[in-house]
Amino acid sequence: MSSQSFVVYEEQIDKINAAMLRLIKKAEAKCALLVDKDGHLITRQGFTQTLDTTALSALLAGSFASTKEIARLVGEPEFSVLFHQGEKDHIHISLVGERCILAIVFDDRTTIGMVRLYAKESADRLKEIVSEASTDESLGLDADFTESAQSKIDDMFQE
C-alpha cells in the first residue's frame, strides 16, 4: 500500500475518462476501471452497472499486492500485467505508473491481443495524466497551517 495519498482533480478525471473511453471503443471492451493501489476507485467507464466496483477495486489492489509477493519469490521485482479468463468475461489488469491499476473487462467480441495493445497505449497516457496529480505533501498544508488551524478549533470549542 502507498504511504502517500494523492489528489486527482476534475480536469484530470475528465482526461482520464476520455482516455478510458477511447480504450473501450478501440479494444471493444465492456468497461474499464482505474483504481489506486490502496483499492480506491478513481474512475470507471463503460458498462459497470452490474459490477460492485467498490469491492472490485479493493480486490484488484489486493490481487496486485499478493502478486507482488509472488513475483519477489520467483526473483522478479513485480508483475505488471495480470489476466483472468472466464467462461464469458475476462479481465486484463495492468499497472499504471507507481500509483494506479487499470482493469479492463471484456468478452469474446474481442481478443486478449487487442486488449493488451490498447491497454499498453492507454496506460502510457494515463500515467502522464496521473503524474500531474498532487500528493498530499504538495497541497500546501504545512506544519504552521496545521498548528494555526488546531489553535482556532481549540478556541472555538473552549468552554
Short mmCIF file of N, CA and C in Angstrom, two decimals, residues 26-114:
data_model
loop_
_atom_site.label_atom_id
_atom_site.label_comp_id
_atom_site.label_asym_id
_atom_site.label_seq_id
_atom_site.Cartn_x
_atom_site.Cartn_y
_atom_site.Cartn_z
N LYS A 26 -11.73 1.27 -28.82
CA LYS A 26 -10.73 0.63 -29.67
C LYS A 26 -10.61 -0.87 -29.39
N ALA A 27 -10.60 -1.23 -28.12
CA ALA A 27 -10.43 -2.63 -27.73
C ALA A 27 -11.72 -3.42 -27.75
N GLU A 28 -12.85 -2.72 -27.94
CA GLU A 28 -14.17 -3.34 -27.90
C GLU A 28 -14.42 -4.05 -26.57
N ALA A 29 -14.02 -3.38 -25.50
CA ALA A 29 -14.19 -3.92 -24.14
C ALA A 29 -15.53 -3.49 -23.56
N LYS A 30 -15.92 -4.14 -22.48
CA LYS A 30 -17.17 -3.80 -21.80
C LYS A 30 -17.01 -2.58 -20.90
N CYS A 31 -15.92 -2.57 -20.13
CA CYS A 31 -15.70 -1.44 -19.22
C CYS A 31 -14.24 -1.40 -18.78
N ALA A 32 -13.89 -0.29 -18.16
CA ALA A 32 -12.54 -0.11 -17.62
C ALA A 32 -12.64 0.64 -16.31
N LEU A 33 -11.77 0.29 -15.37
CA LEU A 33 -11.70 0.95 -14.08
C LEU A 33 -10.27 1.38 -13.82
N LEU A 34 -10.12 2.54 -13.22
CA LEU A 34 -8.81 2.98 -12.75
C LEU A 34 -8.90 3.05 -11.24
N VAL A 35 -7.99 2.32 -10.58
CA VAL A 35 -8.02 2.14 -9.14
C VAL A 35 -6.65 2.51 -8.59
N ASP A 36 -6.60 3.11 -7.40
CA ASP A 36 -5.28 3.34 -6.81
C ASP A 36 -4.83 2.06 -6.10
N LYS A 37 -3.55 1.99 -5.77
CA LYS A 37 -3.01 0.77 -5.19
C LYS A 37 -3.54 0.49 -3.79
N ASP A 38 -4.22 1.47 -3.20
CA ASP A 38 -4.85 1.25 -1.89
C ASP A 38 -6.24 0.66 -2.04
N GLY A 39 -6.72 0.50 -3.28
CA GLY A 39 -8.02 -0.12 -3.51
C GLY A 39 -9.17 0.85 -3.67
N HIS A 40 -8.87 2.14 -3.83
CA HIS A 40 -9.93 3.13 -4.02
C HIS A 40 -10.18 3.35 -5.51
N LEU A 41 -11.45 3.31 -5.89
CA LEU A 41 -11.82 3.56 -7.27
C LEU A 41 -11.59 5.03 -7.60
N ILE A 42 -10.84 5.30 -8.65
CA ILE A 42 -10.61 6.67 -9.10
C ILE A 42 -11.71 7.06 -10.07
N THR A 43 -11.91 6.22 -11.09
CA THR A 43 -12.99 6.45 -12.05
C THR A 43 -13.25 5.16 -12.82
N ARG A 44 -14.38 5.15 -13.51
CA ARG A 44 -14.77 3.97 -14.30
C ARG A 44 -15.49 4.45 -15.54
N GLN A 45 -15.42 3.66 -16.58
CA GLN A 45 -16.11 3.96 -17.83
C GLN A 45 -16.67 2.67 -18.41
N GLY A 46 -17.72 2.81 -19.19
CA GLY A 46 -18.32 1.66 -19.84
C GLY A 46 -19.48 1.10 -19.03
N PHE A 47 -19.80 -0.15 -19.31
CA PHE A 47 -20.95 -0.80 -18.69
C PHE A 47 -20.54 -1.38 -17.34
N THR A 48 -20.76 -0.61 -16.27
CA THR A 48 -20.37 -1.05 -14.93
C THR A 48 -21.55 -1.19 -13.97
N GLN A 49 -22.76 -1.01 -14.46
CA GLN A 49 -23.94 -1.02 -13.60
C GLN A 49 -24.11 -2.34 -12.85
N THR A 50 -23.71 -3.44 -13.44
CA THR A 50 -23.89 -4.74 -12.79
C THR A 50 -22.70 -5.14 -11.93
N LEU A 51 -21.68 -4.30 -11.88
CA LEU A 51 -20.48 -4.61 -11.09
C LEU A 51 -20.49 -3.87 -9.77
N ASP A 52 -20.03 -4.53 -8.74
CA ASP A 52 -19.78 -3.86 -7.46
C ASP A 52 -18.37 -3.29 -7.57
N THR A 53 -18.28 -2.08 -8.10
CA THR A 53 -16.96 -1.50 -8.40
C THR A 53 -16.16 -1.19 -7.14
N THR A 54 -16.82 -0.96 -6.02
CA THR A 54 -16.11 -0.71 -4.77
C THR A 54 -15.38 -1.98 -4.32
N ALA A 55 -16.10 -3.08 -4.30
CA ALA A 55 -15.49 -4.36 -3.91
C ALA A 55 -14.44 -4.78 -4.93
N LEU A 56 -14.75 -4.62 -6.21
CA LEU A 56 -13.80 -4.99 -7.26
C LEU A 56 -12.51 -4.19 -7.13
N SER A 57 -12.61 -2.91 -6.83
CA SER A 57 -11.42 -2.07 -6.67
C SER A 57 -10.53 -2.57 -5.53
N ALA A 58 -11.14 -2.88 -4.41
CA ALA A 58 -10.38 -3.39 -3.26
C ALA A 58 -9.72 -4.73 -3.59
N LEU A 59 -10.45 -5.59 -4.28
CA LEU A 59 -9.90 -6.90 -4.64
C LEU A 59 -8.78 -6.80 -5.67
N LEU A 60 -8.91 -5.86 -6.60
CA LEU A 60 -7.83 -5.65 -7.59
C LEU A 60 -6.55 -5.23 -6.89
N ALA A 61 -6.66 -4.31 -5.94
CA ALA A 61 -5.48 -3.86 -5.20
C ALA A 61 -4.88 -5.01 -4.40
N GLY A 62 -5.74 -5.80 -3.77
CA GLY A 62 -5.26 -6.95 -3.01
C GLY A 62 -4.59 -7.99 -3.90
N SER A 63 -5.15 -8.18 -5.07
CA SER A 63 -4.57 -9.12 -6.03
C SER A 63 -3.16 -8.69 -6.43
N PHE A 64 -3.01 -7.40 -6.71
CA PHE A 64 -1.69 -6.92 -7.09
C PHE A 64 -0.71 -6.98 -5.93
N ALA A 65 -1.19 -6.74 -4.71
CA ALA A 65 -0.31 -6.83 -3.55
C ALA A 65 0.21 -8.26 -3.37
N SER A 66 -0.69 -9.24 -3.49
CA SER A 66 -0.24 -10.63 -3.34
C SER A 66 0.63 -11.06 -4.51
N THR A 67 0.31 -10.57 -5.71
CA THR A 67 1.11 -10.92 -6.88
C THR A 67 2.51 -10.34 -6.78
N LYS A 68 2.64 -9.17 -6.16
CA LYS A 68 3.97 -8.59 -5.97
C LYS A 68 4.83 -9.51 -5.11
N GLU A 69 4.23 -10.12 -4.10
CA GLU A 69 4.97 -11.05 -3.25
C GLU A 69 5.34 -12.32 -4.02
N ILE A 70 4.43 -12.81 -4.85
CA ILE A 70 4.73 -13.97 -5.70
C ILE A 70 5.90 -13.64 -6.63
N ALA A 71 5.87 -12.46 -7.23
CA ALA A 71 6.97 -12.04 -8.13
C ALA A 71 8.29 -12.03 -7.37
N ARG A 72 8.28 -11.49 -6.17
CA ARG A 72 9.51 -11.44 -5.37
C ARG A 72 10.05 -12.84 -5.11
N LEU A 73 9.15 -13.78 -4.82
CA LEU A 73 9.58 -15.16 -4.53
C LEU A 73 10.23 -15.84 -5.73
N VAL A 74 9.84 -15.42 -6.94
CA VAL A 74 10.45 -16.02 -8.14
C VAL A 74 11.54 -15.13 -8.74
N GLY A 75 11.92 -14.08 -8.00
CA GLY A 75 13.04 -13.26 -8.43
C GLY A 75 12.70 -12.09 -9.33
N GLU A 76 11.44 -11.73 -9.41
CA GLU A 76 11.02 -10.58 -10.21
C GLU A 76 10.68 -9.43 -9.27
N PRO A 77 10.92 -8.18 -9.67
CA PRO A 77 10.54 -7.07 -8.81
C PRO A 77 9.01 -6.93 -8.70
N GLU A 78 8.32 -7.17 -9.79
CA GLU A 78 6.86 -7.07 -9.80
C GLU A 78 6.35 -7.57 -11.14
N PHE A 79 5.15 -8.16 -11.15
CA PHE A 79 4.48 -8.49 -12.40
C PHE A 79 3.58 -7.30 -12.72
N SER A 80 3.70 -6.77 -13.91
CA SER A 80 2.96 -5.55 -14.24
C SER A 80 1.62 -5.82 -14.92
N VAL A 81 1.37 -7.05 -15.33
CA VAL A 81 0.12 -7.38 -16.01
C VAL A 81 -0.42 -8.70 -15.46
N LEU A 82 -1.73 -8.72 -15.22
CA LEU A 82 -2.42 -9.94 -14.83
C LEU A 82 -3.57 -10.15 -15.80
N PHE A 83 -3.93 -11.41 -16.02
CA PHE A 83 -5.04 -11.73 -16.90
C PHE A 83 -5.83 -12.87 -16.29
N HIS A 84 -7.15 -12.69 -16.23
CA HIS A 84 -8.03 -13.74 -15.74
C HIS A 84 -9.03 -14.06 -16.84
N GLN A 85 -9.13 -15.34 -17.17
CA GLN A 85 -10.04 -15.77 -18.24
C GLN A 85 -11.20 -16.54 -17.64
N GLY A 86 -12.40 -16.10 -17.97
CA GLY A 86 -13.61 -16.78 -17.51
C GLY A 86 -14.31 -17.44 -18.67
N GLU A 87 -15.47 -18.00 -18.41
CA GLU A 87 -16.25 -18.62 -19.48
C GLU A 87 -16.77 -17.59 -20.47
N LYS A 88 -17.30 -16.48 -19.93
CA LYS A 88 -17.86 -15.44 -20.80
C LYS A 88 -17.05 -14.14 -20.74
N ASP A 89 -16.68 -13.75 -19.55
CA ASP A 89 -15.96 -12.48 -19.37
C ASP A 89 -14.54 -12.72 -18.90
N HIS A 90 -13.68 -11.79 -19.25
CA HIS A 90 -12.27 -11.86 -18.92
C HIS A 90 -11.86 -10.50 -18.38
N ILE A 91 -10.75 -10.49 -17.66
CA ILE A 91 -10.27 -9.22 -17.13
C ILE A 91 -8.75 -9.11 -17.32
N HIS A 92 -8.35 -7.98 -17.85
CA HIS A 92 -6.93 -7.65 -18.04
C HIS A 92 -6.61 -6.56 -17.04
N ILE A 93 -5.59 -6.77 -16.23
CA ILE A 93 -5.24 -5.84 -15.17
C ILE A 93 -3.78 -5.45 -15.35
N SER A 94 -3.51 -4.16 -15.34
CA SER A 94 -2.12 -3.71 -15.52
C SER A 94 -1.83 -2.51 -14.64
N LEU A 95 -0.56 -2.38 -14.30
CA LEU A 95 -0.12 -1.24 -13.52
C LEU A 95 -0.04 0.00 -14.39
N VAL A 96 -0.38 1.13 -13.80
CA VAL A 96 -0.23 2.43 -14.46
C VAL A 96 0.67 3.25 -13.54
N GLY A 97 1.93 3.32 -13.89
CA GLY A 97 2.88 4.04 -13.06
C GLY A 97 3.05 3.36 -11.71
N GLU A 98 3.35 4.16 -10.71
CA GLU A 98 3.59 3.64 -9.36
C GLU A 98 2.33 3.61 -8.50
N ARG A 99 1.27 4.28 -8.95
CA ARG A 99 0.12 4.51 -8.07
C ARG A 99 -1.16 3.78 -8.44
N CYS A 100 -1.33 3.42 -9.70
CA CYS A 100 -2.66 3.00 -10.16
C CYS A 100 -2.67 1.65 -10.85
N ILE A 101 -3.88 1.11 -10.92
CA ILE A 101 -4.15 -0.16 -11.58
C ILE A 101 -5.28 0.07 -12.58
N LEU A 102 -5.08 -0.38 -13.81
CA LEU A 102 -6.09 -0.30 -14.85
C LEU A 102 -6.67 -1.69 -15.06
N ALA A 103 -7.98 -1.81 -14.90
CA ALA A 103 -8.67 -3.08 -15.11
C ALA A 103 -9.62 -2.93 -16.29
N ILE A 104 -9.57 -3.89 -17.20
CA ILE A 104 -10.42 -3.87 -18.38
C ILE A 104 -11.20 -5.18 -18.41
N VAL A 105 -12.52 -5.07 -18.42
CA VAL A 105 -13.39 -6.24 -18.50
C VAL A 105 -13.85 -6.34 -19.95
N PHE A 106 -13.71 -7.55 -20.51
CA PHE A 106 -14.10 -7.76 -21.91
C PHE A 106 -14.63 -9.17 -22.10
N ASP A 107 -15.26 -9.39 -23.26
CA ASP A 107 -15.79 -10.71 -23.56
C ASP A 107 -15.22 -11.20 -24.89
N ASP A 108 -15.86 -12.21 -25.48
CA ASP A 108 -15.33 -12.82 -26.69
C ASP A 108 -15.54 -12.01 -27.96
N ARG A 109 -16.11 -10.81 -27.84
CA ARG A 109 -16.23 -9.95 -29.03
C ARG A 109 -14.88 -9.39 -29.45
N THR A 110 -13.88 -9.50 -28.57
CA THR A 110 -12.54 -9.02 -28.87
C THR A 110 -11.53 -10.07 -28.43
N THR A 111 -10.26 -9.78 -28.63
CA THR A 111 -9.22 -10.74 -28.26
C THR A 111 -8.31 -10.14 -27.20
N ILE A 112 -7.62 -11.01 -26.49
CA ILE A 112 -6.68 -10.54 -25.48
C ILE A 112 -5.58 -9.70 -26.13
N GLY A 113 -5.21 -10.04 -27.35
CA GLY A 113 -4.19 -9.27 -28.06
C GLY A 113 -4.61 -7.82 -28.29
N MET A 114 -5.84 -7.63 -28.70
CA MET A 114 -6.36 -6.27 -28.91
C MET A 114 -6.40 -5.51 -27.59
#
